[in-house]
Coordinates of N, CA and C in Angstrom, one line a residue:
X1 N 5.2 -11.4 -8.8 CA 4.6 -10.4 -8.0 C 5.5 -9.1 -8.1
X2 N 6.8 -9.3 -8.0 CA 7.6 -8.1 -8.1 C 7.5 -7.4 -9.3
X3 N 7.3 -8.1 -10.5 CA 7.2 -7.4 -11.7 C 6.0 -6.4 -11.8
X4 N 5.0 -6.6 -11.0 CA 3.9 -5.7 -10.9 C 4.3 -4.4 -10.3
X5 N 5.4 -4.4 -9.5 CA 5.8 -3.2 -8.8 C 7.1 -2.6 -9.4
X6 N 7.6 -3.2 -10.5 CA 8.9 -2.7 -11.1 C 8.8 -1.2 -11.3
X7 N 9.7 -0.5 -10.9 CA 9.7 1.0 -11.1 C 8.9 1.8 -10.0
X8 N 8.3 1.1 -9.1 CA 7.5 1.8 -8.1 C 8.3 2.0 -6.8
X9 N 8.7 3.3 -6.6 CA 9.5 3.6 -5.4 C 8.7 3.2 -4.1
X10 N 9.5 2.7 -3.2 CA 8.9 2.4 -1.9 C 8.2 1.1 -1.8
X11 N 8.1 0.4 -2.9 CA 7.5 -0.9 -2.9 C 8.5 -2.0 -3.2
X12 N 8.5 -3.0 -2.3 CA 9.4 -4.2 -2.5 C 8.7 -5.3 -1.8
X13 N 8.0 -6.2 -2.6 CA 7.3 -7.3 -2.0 C 8.3 -8.4 -1.7
X14 N 8.9 -8.4 -0.5 CA 9.8 -9.5 -0.1 C 9.0 -10.8 0.1
X15 N 9.7 -11.9 0.0 CA 9.0 -13.1 0.2 C 9.9 -14.1 0.9
X16 N 9.3 -15.3 1.0 CA 10.0 -16.4 1.6 C 10.3 -17.4 0.4
X17 N 10.3 -18.6 0.6 CA 10.6 -19.6 -0.5 C 9.9 -19.3 -1.8
X18 N 10.6 -19.2 -2.9 CA 10.0 -19.1 -4.2 C 9.9 -17.7 -4.7
X19 N 10.2 -16.7 -3.9 CA 10.0 -15.3 -4.3 C 11.1 -14.9 -5.3
X20 N 10.8 -14.1 -6.2 CA 11.8 -13.6 -7.2 C 11.8 -12.1 -7.3
X21 N 12.5 -11.6 -8.3 CA 12.6 -10.2 -8.5 C 13.1 -9.4 -7.3
X22 N 12.3 -8.5 -6.8 CA 12.7 -7.8 -5.6 C 12.6 -8.6 -4.3
X23 N 12.0 -9.8 -4.4 CA 11.8 -10.6 -3.3 C 13.1 -11.1 -2.6
X24 N 12.9 -11.6 -1.4 CA 14.0 -12.1 -0.6 C 13.7 -13.6 -0.4
X25 N 14.2 -14.5 -1.3 CA 14.0 -15.9 -1.1 C 14.5 -16.4 0.2
X26 N 13.7 -17.2 0.9 CA 14.1 -17.7 2.2 C 14.4 -16.6 3.2
X27 N 13.5 -15.6 3.3 CA 13.8 -14.5 4.1 C 13.9 -14.9 5.6
X28 N 14.7 -14.1 6.3 CA 14.9 -14.3 7.8 C 14.1 -13.3 8.5
X29 N 14.0 -13.4 9.8 CA 13.3 -12.5 10.7 C 13.9 -11.1 10.5
X30 N 15.2 -11.0 10.5 CA 15.9 -9.7 10.3 C 15.5 -9.0 9.0
X31 N 15.5 -9.8 7.9 CA 15.1 -9.3 6.6 C 13.6 -8.9 6.6
X32 N 12.8 -9.6 7.3 CA 11.4 -9.2 7.4 C 11.3 -7.9 8.1
X33 N 12.1 -7.7 9.2 CA 12.1 -6.5 10.0 C 12.5 -5.3 9.1
X34 N 13.6 -5.5 8.3 CA 14.1 -4.5 7.4 C 13.0 -4.1 6.4
X35 N 12.3 -5.1 5.9 CA 11.3 -4.8 4.9 C 10.1 -4.0 5.5
X36 N 9.7 -4.4 6.7 CA 8.6 -3.8 7.3 C 8.9 -2.3 7.7
X37 N 10.2 -2.1 8.0 CA 10.6 -0.7 8.4 C 10.9 0.2 7.2
X38 N 11.3 -0.5 6.1 CA 11.8 0.3 4.9 C 10.9 0.4 3.7
X39 N 9.8 -0.3 3.7 CA 9.0 -0.3 2.4 C 7.5 0.0 2.8
X40 N 6.9 0.6 1.8 CA 5.4 0.9 2.0 C 4.6 -0.3 1.8
X41 N 4.9 -1.2 0.8 CA 4.2 -2.4 0.5 C 5.1 -3.6 0.8
X42 N 4.7 -4.5 1.6 CA 5.5 -5.7 1.9 C 4.6 -6.9 1.7
X43 N 5.2 -7.9 1.1 CA 4.5 -9.2 0.9 C 5.3 -10.3 1.5
X44 N 4.7 -11.1 2.4 CA 5.4 -12.2 3.0 C 4.7 -13.5 2.6
X45 N 5.5 -14.3 1.9 CA 5.1 -15.6 1.5 C 5.8 -16.6 2.4
X46 N 5.0 -17.3 3.2 CA 5.6 -18.2 4.2 C 4.5 -19.2 4.6
X47 N 4.9 -20.1 5.4 CA 3.9 -21.0 6.1 C 3.5 -20.3 7.4
X48 N 2.3 -20.4 7.8 CA 1.8 -19.7 9.0 C 1.0 -20.7 9.8
X49 N 0.8 -20.3 11.1 CA -0.1 -21.0 12.0 C -0.7 -20.1 13.0
X50 N -2.0 -20.3 13.2 CA -2.7 -19.5 14.2 C -2.8 -20.3 15.5
X51 N -2.6 -19.7 16.6 CA -2.7 -20.4 17.9 C -3.9 -19.8 18.7
X52 N -5.0 -20.5 18.6 CA -6.2 -20.0 19.3 C -6.0 -19.9 20.8
X53 N -5.2 -20.9 21.3 CA -5.0 -20.9 22.8 C -4.1 -19.7 23.2
X54 N -3.3 -19.2 22.3 CA -2.3 -18.1 22.7 C -2.0 -17.3 21.4
X55 N -2.9 -16.5 21.0 CA -2.8 -15.8 19.7 C -1.5 -15.0 19.5
X56 N -0.9 -14.5 20.6 CA 0.3 -13.8 20.5 C 1.5 -14.6 20.0
X57 N 1.3 -16.0 20.0 CA 2.3 -16.9 19.5 C 1.9 -17.5 18.1
X58 N 0.9 -16.9 17.5 CA 0.6 -17.2 16.1 C 1.9 -16.8 15.3
X59 N 2.3 -17.6 14.3 CA 3.6 -17.3 13.7 C 3.6 -17.5 12.2
X60 N 4.7 -17.0 11.7 CA 5.1 -17.2 10.3 C 6.4 -17.9 10.4
X61 N 6.6 -18.9 9.5 CA 7.8 -19.7 9.5 C 8.7 -19.2 8.4
X62 N 9.8 -18.5 8.8 CA 10.8 -18.0 7.9 C 12.0 -18.9 7.9
X63 N 13.0 -18.5 7.1 CA 14.2 -19.3 6.9 C 14.9 -19.6 8.2
X64 N 14.9 -18.7 9.2 CA 15.6 -19.0 10.5 C 14.6 -19.4 11.6
X65 N 13.4 -19.8 11.2 CA 12.5 -20.3 12.2 C 11.2 -19.4 12.3
X66 N 10.4 -19.7 13.4 CA 9.1 -19.0 13.5 C 9.3 -17.6 14.0
X67 N 8.4 -16.7 13.5 CA 8.4 -15.3 13.9 C 6.9 -15.1 14.4
X68 N 6.8 -14.9 15.7 CA 5.4 -14.8 16.3 C 5.0 -13.3 16.3
X69 N 3.7 -13.2 16.6 CA 3.1 -11.8 16.7 C 3.9 -11.1 17.8
X70 N 4.2 -11.8 18.9 CA 5.0 -11.2 20.0 C 6.4 -10.7 19.4
X71 N 7.0 -11.5 18.5 CA 8.3 -11.1 17.9 C 8.1 -9.8 17.0
X72 N 7.0 -9.8 16.3 CA 6.7 -8.7 15.4 C 6.6 -7.4 16.1
X73 N 6.1 -7.5 17.4 CA 5.9 -6.3 18.2 C 7.3 -5.6 18.5
X74 N 8.3 -6.4 18.4 CA 9.7 -5.8 18.7 C 10.3 -5.2 17.5
X75 N 9.7 -5.3 16.3 CA 10.3 -4.8 15.1 C 9.8 -3.3 14.8
X76 N 10.5 -2.6 14.1 CA 10.1 -1.2 13.7 C 9.2 -1.4 12.5
X77 N 8.1 -0.7 12.4 CA 7.2 -0.8 11.3 C 7.0 0.5 10.5
X78 N 6.9 0.4 9.2 CA 6.7 1.6 8.4 C 5.8 1.2 7.2
X79 N 5.6 0.0 7.0 CA 4.8 -0.5 5.8 C 3.3 -0.1 6.1
X80 N 2.7 0.4 5.1 CA 1.3 0.8 5.2 C 0.4 -0.3 4.7
X81 N 0.9 -1.2 3.8 CA 0.2 -2.3 3.3 C 1.0 -3.6 3.4
X82 N 0.5 -4.6 4.1 CA 1.2 -5.9 4.2 C 0.3 -7.0 3.7
X83 N 0.9 -7.8 2.9 CA 0.2 -9.0 2.4 C 0.9 -10.2 3.0
X84 N 0.1 -11.0 3.7 CA 0.7 -12.2 4.4 C 0.1 -13.4 3.7
X85 N 0.8 -13.9 2.8 CA 0.4 -15.1 2.0 C 0.8 -16.3 2.8
X86 N 0.1 -16.6 3.9 CA 0.5 -17.7 4.8 C -0.8 -18.3 5.4
X87 N -0.9 -19.6 5.5 CA -2.1 -20.2 6.1 C -2.5 -19.6 7.4
X88 N -3.7 -19.3 7.6 CA -4.3 -18.9 8.9 C -3.8 -17.5 9.4
X89 N -3.1 -16.8 8.6 CA -2.6 -15.5 9.1 C -3.7 -14.5 9.3
X90 N -4.9 -14.7 8.7 CA -6.0 -13.8 9.0 C -6.9 -14.2 10.1
X91 N -6.7 -15.3 10.7 CA -7.5 -15.7 11.9 C -7.2 -14.9 13.1
X92 N -8.2 -14.8 14.0 CA -7.9 -14.1 15.2 C -8.8 -14.7 16.3
X93 N -8.5 -14.3 17.5 CA -9.2 -14.8 18.7 C -9.5 -13.6 19.5
X94 N -10.7 -13.4 20.0 CA -11.1 -12.3 20.8 C -10.6 -12.5 22.3
X95 N -9.9 -11.6 22.8 CA -9.4 -11.6 24.2 C -9.6 -10.2 24.7
X96 N -10.4 -10.1 25.8 CA -10.6 -8.8 26.4 C -11.2 -7.8 25.5
X97 N -12.0 -8.2 24.5 CA -12.6 -7.3 23.6 C -11.8 -6.9 22.4
X98 N -10.6 -7.5 22.3 CA -9.7 -7.2 21.2 C -9.5 -8.4 20.4
X99 N -9.4 -8.3 19.1 CA -9.1 -9.4 18.2 C -7.5 -9.6 18.2
X100 N -7.1 -10.8 18.4 CA -5.6 -11.0 18.4 C -5.3 -12.1 17.4
X101 N -4.3 -11.8 16.6 CA -3.9 -12.7 15.5 C -2.8 -12.0 14.7
X102 N -2.3 -12.6 13.7 CA -1.2 -11.9 12.9 C -1.7 -10.7 12.1
X103 N -2.8 -10.8 11.4 CA -3.4 -9.7 10.6 C -3.8 -8.6 11.5
X104 N -4.6 -8.9 12.6 CA -5.0 -7.8 13.5 C -3.8 -7.2 14.2
X105 N -2.8 -8.0 14.5 CA -1.6 -7.5 15.2 C -0.8 -6.6 14.3
X106 N -0.7 -6.9 13.0 CA 0.0 -6.0 12.1 C -0.8 -4.6 12.0
X107 N -2.1 -4.7 12.0 CA -2.9 -3.4 12.0 C -2.6 -2.6 13.2
X108 N -2.5 -3.3 14.4 CA -2.3 -2.5 15.6 C -0.9 -2.0 15.7
X109 N 0.0 -2.6 14.9 CA 1.4 -2.2 14.9 C 1.7 -1.1 13.9
X110 N 0.6 -0.6 13.2 CA 0.7 0.5 12.3 C 0.4 0.3 10.8
X111 N 0.3 -0.9 10.4 CA -0.1 -1.1 9.0 C -1.5 -0.6 8.8
X112 N -1.8 0.1 7.7 CA -3.1 0.6 7.5 C -4.0 -0.5 6.9
X113 N -3.4 -1.4 6.2 CA -4.1 -2.5 5.5 C -3.3 -3.8 5.5
X114 N -4.0 -4.9 5.6 CA -3.4 -6.2 5.6 C -4.3 -7.1 4.8
X115 N -3.7 -8.0 4.0 CA -4.4 -9.0 3.3 C -3.9 -10.3 3.8
X116 N -4.7 -11.2 4.2 CA -4.3 -12.5 4.8 C -5.4 -13.5 4.6
X117 N -5.1 -14.8 4.7 CA -6.0 -15.9 4.6 C -6.5 -16.3 6.0
X118 N -7.8 -16.6 6.0 CA -8.4 -17.1 7.3 C -8.4 -18.6 7.5
X119 N -7.8 -19.3 6.5 CA -7.7 -20.8 6.7 C -6.4 -21.3 5.9
X120 N -6.3 -22.6 5.9 CA -5.2 -23.2 5.2 C -5.5 -23.1 3.7
X121 N -4.5 -22.7 2.9 CA -4.7 -22.5 1.5 C -3.6 -23.3 0.7
X122 N -4.0 -24.0 -0.3 CA -3.0 -24.7 -1.1 C -2.0 -23.7 -1.7
X123 N -0.7 -24.1 -1.7 CA 0.4 -23.3 -2.2 C 0.1 -22.9 -3.7
X124 N -0.5 -23.8 -4.5 CA -0.8 -23.5 -5.9 C -1.8 -22.3 -6.0
X125 N -2.8 -22.3 -5.1 CA -3.8 -21.2 -5.1 C -3.1 -19.9 -4.8
X126 N -2.3 -19.8 -3.7 CA -1.6 -18.6 -3.4 C -0.7 -18.1 -4.5
X127 N 0.0 -19.1 -5.1 CA 0.9 -18.8 -6.2 C 0.2 -18.2 -7.4
X128 N -1.0 -18.7 -7.7 CA -1.8 -18.2 -8.8 C -2.5 -16.8 -8.5
X129 N -3.0 -16.7 -7.3 CA -3.7 -15.5 -6.9 C -2.9 -14.3 -6.6
X130 N -1.8 -14.4 -5.9 CA -1.0 -13.3 -5.5 C -0.4 -12.4 -6.6
X131 N 0.1 -13.0 -7.7 CA 0.6 -12.1 -8.8 C -0.6 -11.3 -9.4
X132 N -1.8 -12.0 -9.5 CA -2.9 -11.3 -10.0 C -3.3 -10.1 -9.1
X133 N -3.3 -10.4 -7.8 CA -3.6 -9.3 -6.8 C -2.7 -8.1 -6.9
X134 N -1.4 -8.4 -7.0 CA -0.4 -7.3 -7.0 C -0.5 -6.6 -8.3
X135 N -0.8 -7.2 -9.4 CA -1.0 -6.5 -10.7 C -2.1 -5.5 -10.6
X136 N -3.3 -6.0 -10.0 CA -4.4 -5.1 -9.9 C -4.1 -3.9 -8.9
X137 N -3.4 -4.3 -7.8 CA -3.1 -3.3 -6.8 C -2.1 -2.2 -7.3
X138 N -1.1 -2.7 -8.0 CA -0.1 -1.8 -8.5 C -0.7 -0.9 -9.7
X139 N -1.8 -1.3 -10.3 CA -2.4 -0.5 -11.3 C -3.2 0.6 -10.8
X140 N -3.4 0.6 -9.4 CA -4.2 1.7 -8.8 C -5.5 1.3 -8.1
X141 N -5.9 0.0 -8.3 CA -7.2 -0.4 -7.6 C -7.0 -0.4 -6.1
X142 N -8.0 -0.1 -5.4 CA -7.9 -0.2 -3.9 C -7.8 -1.7 -3.5
X143 N -7.3 -1.9 -2.3 CA -7.1 -3.3 -1.9 C -8.3 -4.2 -2.1
X144 N -9.5 -3.8 -1.7 CA -10.7 -4.7 -1.8 C -11.0 -5.0 -3.2
X145 N -10.9 -4.0 -4.1 CA -11.3 -4.2 -5.5 C -10.2 -5.1 -6.2
X146 N -8.9 -4.8 -5.8 CA -7.8 -5.6 -6.4 C -8.0 -7.1 -6.0
X147 N -8.3 -7.3 -4.7 CA -8.4 -8.7 -4.2 C -9.6 -9.4 -4.8
X148 N -10.8 -8.7 -4.9 CA -12.0 -9.2 -5.6 C -11.7 -9.6 -7.0
X149 N -11.0 -8.8 -7.8 CA -10.7 -9.0 -9.2 C -9.8 -10.2 -9.3
X150 N -8.8 -10.3 -8.4 CA -7.9 -11.5 -8.5 C -8.6 -12.8 -8.1
X151 N -9.4 -12.7 -7.1 CA -10.2 -13.9 -6.7 C -11.1 -14.4 -7.8
X152 N -11.8 -13.4 -8.5 CA -12.7 -13.8 -9.6 C -12.0 -14.4 -10.7
X153 N -10.7 -14.0 -11.0 CA -9.9 -14.6 -12.1 C -9.3 -15.9 -11.7
X154 N -9.3 -16.3 -10.5 CA -8.6 -17.5 -10.0 C -9.6 -18.6 -9.8
X155 N -9.5 -19.7 -10.4 CA -10.5 -20.7 -10.3 C -10.0 -21.9 -9.4
X156 N -9.0 -21.6 -8.6 CA -8.4 -22.7 -7.7 C -9.1 -22.7 -6.4
X157 N -9.0 -23.8 -5.7 CA -9.7 -23.9 -4.4 C -9.2 -22.9 -3.3
X158 N -10.2 -22.3 -2.6 CA -9.9 -21.4 -1.5 C -9.3 -20.1 -1.8
X159 N -9.4 -19.7 -3.0 CA -8.9 -18.3 -3.4 C -9.6 -17.2 -2.6
X160 N -10.9 -17.5 -2.4 CA -11.7 -16.5 -1.7 C -11.5 -16.4 -0.2
X161 N -10.5 -17.2 0.3 CA -10.3 -17.2 1.8 C -9.3 -16.1 2.2
X162 N -8.8 -15.3 1.2 CA -8.0 -14.2 1.5 C -8.9 -13.0 1.8
X163 N -8.6 -12.3 2.8 CA -9.5 -11.2 3.3 C -8.7 -9.9 3.4
X164 N -9.3 -8.8 3.1 CA -8.6 -7.5 3.3 C -9.1 -6.9 4.6
X165 N -8.1 -6.6 5.4 CA -8.4 -6.0 6.8 C -7.9 -4.5 6.8
X166 N -8.5 -3.7 7.5 CA -8.1 -2.3 7.7 C -8.7 -1.3 6.8
X167 N -7.9 -0.3 6.5 CA -8.5 0.8 5.6 C -8.3 0.5 4.2
X168 N -9.1 1.2 3.3 CA -9.0 0.9 1.9 C -7.8 1.5 1.2
X169 N -6.7 0.9 1.4 CA -5.4 1.3 0.9 C -5.4 1.2 -0.6
X170 N -4.7 2.1 -1.3 CA -4.4 2.0 -2.7 C -3.1 2.7 -3.0
X171 N -2.5 2.3 -4.1 CA -1.3 2.9 -4.6 C -1.6 4.4 -5.0
X172 N -0.8 5.2 -4.6 CA -0.9 6.7 -4.9 C 0.2 7.1 -5.9
X173 N 0.0 8.1 -6.6 CA 1.0 8.7 -7.5 C 1.0 8.1 -8.9
X174 N 2.1 8.4 -9.6 CA 2.1 8.1 -11.0 C 2.5 6.6 -11.2
X175 N 2.6 6.2 -12.4 CA 2.9 4.8 -12.7 C 4.3 4.4 -12.3
X176 N 5.2 5.4 -12.1 CA 6.6 5.1 -11.7 C 6.8 5.4 -10.2
X177 N 5.8 5.7 -9.5 CA 6.1 6.0 -8.1 C 5.0 5.4 -7.2
X178 N 5.3 5.1 -6.0 CA 4.3 4.6 -5.1 C 4.4 5.4 -3.8
X179 N 3.4 6.3 -3.6 CA 3.4 7.1 -2.4 C 2.7 6.5 -1.2
X180 N 2.7 7.1 -0.1 CA 2.1 6.6 1.1 C 0.6 6.7 1.0
X181 N 0.0 6.4 2.1 CA -1.5 6.5 2.2 C -2.0 7.9 2.3

Protein backbone atom coordinates (compact mmCIF):
# COMPACT_ATOMS: atom_id res chain seq x y z
CA UNK A 1 0.00 0.00 0.00
CA UNK A 2 2.75 2.39 0.92
CA UNK A 3 4.36 2.06 -2.50
CA UNK A 4 1.23 3.61 -4.04
CA UNK A 5 1.94 6.77 -2.04
CA UNK A 6 5.75 6.91 -2.40
CA UNK A 7 6.72 10.51 -2.95
CA UNK A 8 3.32 11.86 -1.95
CA UNK A 9 3.72 14.51 0.74
CA UNK A 10 1.28 14.27 3.62
CA UNK A 11 0.41 10.65 2.95
CA UNK A 12 1.58 7.85 5.18
CA UNK A 13 -0.64 4.83 5.40
CA UNK A 14 0.34 3.43 8.81
CA UNK A 15 -0.78 -0.03 9.66
CA UNK A 16 -0.84 -2.70 12.23
CA UNK A 17 0.50 -6.24 11.75
CA UNK A 18 2.00 -6.85 8.33
CA UNK A 19 2.28 -3.25 7.14
CA UNK A 20 5.42 -2.28 5.28
CA UNK A 21 7.03 0.76 3.71
CA UNK A 22 5.73 3.88 5.44
CA UNK A 23 3.57 1.68 7.62
CA UNK A 24 3.98 1.15 11.31
CA UNK A 25 3.94 -2.61 11.94
CA UNK A 26 2.16 -3.44 15.17
CA UNK A 27 1.11 0.19 15.71
CA UNK A 28 0.21 1.42 19.18
CA UNK A 29 -2.56 3.80 20.17
CA UNK A 30 -0.01 6.62 20.48
CA UNK A 31 1.29 5.95 16.96
CA UNK A 32 -2.26 5.91 15.62
CA UNK A 33 -2.82 9.26 17.32
CA UNK A 34 0.34 10.68 15.72
CA UNK A 35 -0.73 9.42 12.29
CA UNK A 36 -4.24 10.85 12.60
CA UNK A 37 -2.84 14.22 13.68
CA UNK A 38 0.03 14.41 11.21
CA UNK A 39 -1.07 12.88 7.91
CA UNK A 40 -3.76 13.57 5.37
CA UNK A 41 -4.25 9.90 4.46
CA UNK A 42 -4.18 7.24 7.17
CA UNK A 43 -4.67 3.50 6.76
CA UNK A 44 -5.26 1.33 9.82
CA UNK A 45 -4.95 -2.44 9.35
CA UNK A 46 -6.12 -4.14 12.51
CA UNK A 47 -8.72 -6.41 13.99
CA UNK A 48 -11.92 -4.63 14.87
CA UNK A 49 -15.21 -5.21 16.60
CA UNK A 50 -18.50 -3.36 16.67
CA UNK A 51 -20.52 -3.22 19.89
CA UNK A 52 -24.20 -2.82 19.06
CA UNK A 53 -25.01 -2.56 22.77
CA UNK A 54 -22.53 0.29 23.28
CA UNK A 55 -21.18 1.68 19.97
CA UNK A 56 -18.79 4.10 21.70
CA UNK A 57 -16.84 1.02 22.78
CA UNK A 58 -16.52 -0.40 19.28
CA UNK A 59 -12.78 -0.86 18.93
CA UNK A 60 -9.66 -1.51 16.91
CA UNK A 61 -7.11 -3.92 18.35
CA UNK A 62 -3.63 -2.42 18.15
CA UNK A 63 -0.30 -3.67 19.52
CA UNK A 64 -0.98 -2.25 22.98
CA UNK A 65 -4.63 -3.31 23.18
CA UNK A 66 -8.04 -2.05 22.09
CA UNK A 67 -8.67 1.54 21.03
CA UNK A 68 -12.35 2.42 21.23
CA UNK A 69 -14.31 5.19 19.59
CA UNK A 70 -14.37 6.84 23.02
CA UNK A 71 -10.53 6.70 23.02
CA UNK A 72 -10.36 8.13 19.50
CA UNK A 73 -12.34 11.16 20.68
CA UNK A 74 -9.41 12.04 22.94
CA UNK A 75 -6.93 12.16 20.05
CA UNK A 76 -6.07 15.12 17.83
CA UNK A 77 -7.26 14.61 14.25
CA UNK A 78 -6.04 16.10 10.99
CA UNK A 79 -6.42 13.23 8.52
CA UNK A 80 -8.98 13.96 5.84
CA UNK A 81 -9.15 10.36 4.55
CA UNK A 82 -9.00 7.34 6.84
CA UNK A 83 -9.09 3.73 5.69
CA UNK A 84 -9.97 1.27 8.44
CA UNK A 85 -9.20 -2.22 7.21
CA UNK A 86 -10.74 -3.96 10.19
CA UNK A 87 -13.78 -6.18 10.58
CA UNK A 88 -17.03 -4.38 11.35
CA UNK A 89 -15.44 -0.90 11.42
CA UNK A 90 -18.16 0.37 9.09
CA UNK A 91 -21.08 -0.84 11.20
CA UNK A 92 -23.09 1.61 13.22
CA UNK A 93 -26.05 1.77 15.57
CA UNK A 94 -28.57 4.58 15.64
CA UNK A 95 -28.83 6.31 18.99
CA UNK A 96 -30.82 9.50 19.42
CA UNK A 97 -31.01 9.99 15.66
CA UNK A 98 -27.24 9.70 15.19
CA UNK A 99 -25.28 6.79 13.76
CA UNK A 100 -22.60 5.61 16.19
CA UNK A 101 -19.69 3.38 15.20
CA UNK A 102 -16.01 3.64 14.26
CA UNK A 103 -16.50 4.97 10.70
CA UNK A 104 -19.24 7.43 11.62
CA UNK A 105 -17.22 8.46 14.67
CA UNK A 106 -14.15 9.24 12.55
CA UNK A 107 -16.35 11.39 10.30
CA UNK A 108 -17.71 13.29 13.29
CA UNK A 109 -14.14 13.79 14.53
CA UNK A 110 -13.17 15.58 11.32
CA UNK A 111 -12.27 13.03 8.66
CA UNK A 112 -13.92 14.02 5.39
CA UNK A 113 -13.96 10.45 4.12
CA UNK A 114 -13.67 6.97 5.64
CA UNK A 115 -13.49 3.53 4.01
CA UNK A 116 -14.42 0.61 6.25
CA UNK A 117 -16.03 -2.83 6.13
CA UNK A 118 -19.54 -3.44 7.43
CA UNK A 119 -18.87 -7.09 8.30
CA UNK A 120 -16.12 -9.58 9.07
CA UNK A 121 -13.72 -9.88 6.13
CA UNK A 122 -11.07 -12.56 5.58
CA UNK A 123 -7.53 -11.19 6.02
CA UNK A 124 -6.63 -12.47 2.54
CA UNK A 125 -9.41 -10.38 1.00
CA UNK A 126 -8.30 -7.18 2.73
CA UNK A 127 -4.65 -7.91 1.86
CA UNK A 128 -5.56 -8.27 -1.83
CA UNK A 129 -8.06 -5.40 -2.01
CA UNK A 130 -6.32 -2.60 -0.11
CA UNK A 131 -3.15 -2.26 -2.27
CA UNK A 132 -5.42 -2.09 -5.33
CA UNK A 133 -7.55 0.57 -3.63
CA UNK A 134 -4.55 2.71 -2.67
CA UNK A 135 -3.07 2.42 -6.17
CA UNK A 136 -6.32 3.75 -7.69
CA UNK A 137 -6.71 6.43 -5.02
CA UNK A 138 -3.12 7.68 -5.29
CA UNK A 139 -3.52 7.92 -9.08
CA UNK A 140 -6.22 10.54 -8.56
CA UNK A 141 -9.50 8.62 -8.62
CA UNK A 142 -12.06 9.73 -6.03
CA UNK A 143 -12.68 7.37 -3.12
CA UNK A 144 -15.85 5.79 -4.50
CA UNK A 145 -14.37 5.12 -7.95
CA UNK A 146 -11.08 3.83 -6.51
CA UNK A 147 -12.96 1.48 -4.20
CA UNK A 148 -15.27 0.26 -6.98
CA UNK A 149 -12.32 -0.43 -9.30
CA UNK A 150 -10.44 -2.30 -6.57
CA UNK A 151 -13.49 -4.40 -5.68
CA UNK A 152 -14.11 -5.22 -9.33
CA UNK A 153 -10.52 -6.47 -9.71
CA UNK A 154 -10.66 -8.58 -6.53
CA UNK A 155 -12.41 -11.93 -6.85
CA UNK A 156 -12.08 -12.90 -3.18
CA UNK A 157 -15.01 -13.25 -0.76
CA UNK A 158 -16.56 -10.13 0.76
CA UNK A 159 -14.41 -7.59 -1.09
CA UNK A 160 -17.61 -5.63 -1.69
CA UNK A 161 -18.23 -5.23 2.04
CA UNK A 162 -15.95 -2.19 2.18
CA UNK A 163 -17.97 1.02 1.98
CA UNK A 164 -16.97 4.64 1.39
CA UNK A 165 -18.47 7.04 3.95
CA UNK A 166 -18.45 10.83 3.86
CA UNK A 167 -17.49 13.22 1.09
CA UNK A 168 -15.99 12.29 -2.29
CA UNK A 169 -12.34 12.71 -1.26
CA UNK A 170 -9.60 12.46 -3.88
CA UNK A 171 -5.90 13.12 -4.04
CA UNK A 172 -5.12 16.65 -5.10
CA UNK A 173 -2.00 18.04 -6.72
CA UNK A 174 0.76 16.60 -8.85
CA UNK A 175 2.09 13.07 -8.91
CA UNK A 176 4.68 14.01 -6.28
CA UNK A 177 2.40 15.75 -3.83
CA UNK A 178 -0.80 15.11 -1.97
CA UNK A 179 -2.75 18.19 -0.97
CA UNK A 180 -5.73 18.47 1.32
CA UNK A 181 -9.34 18.33 0.35
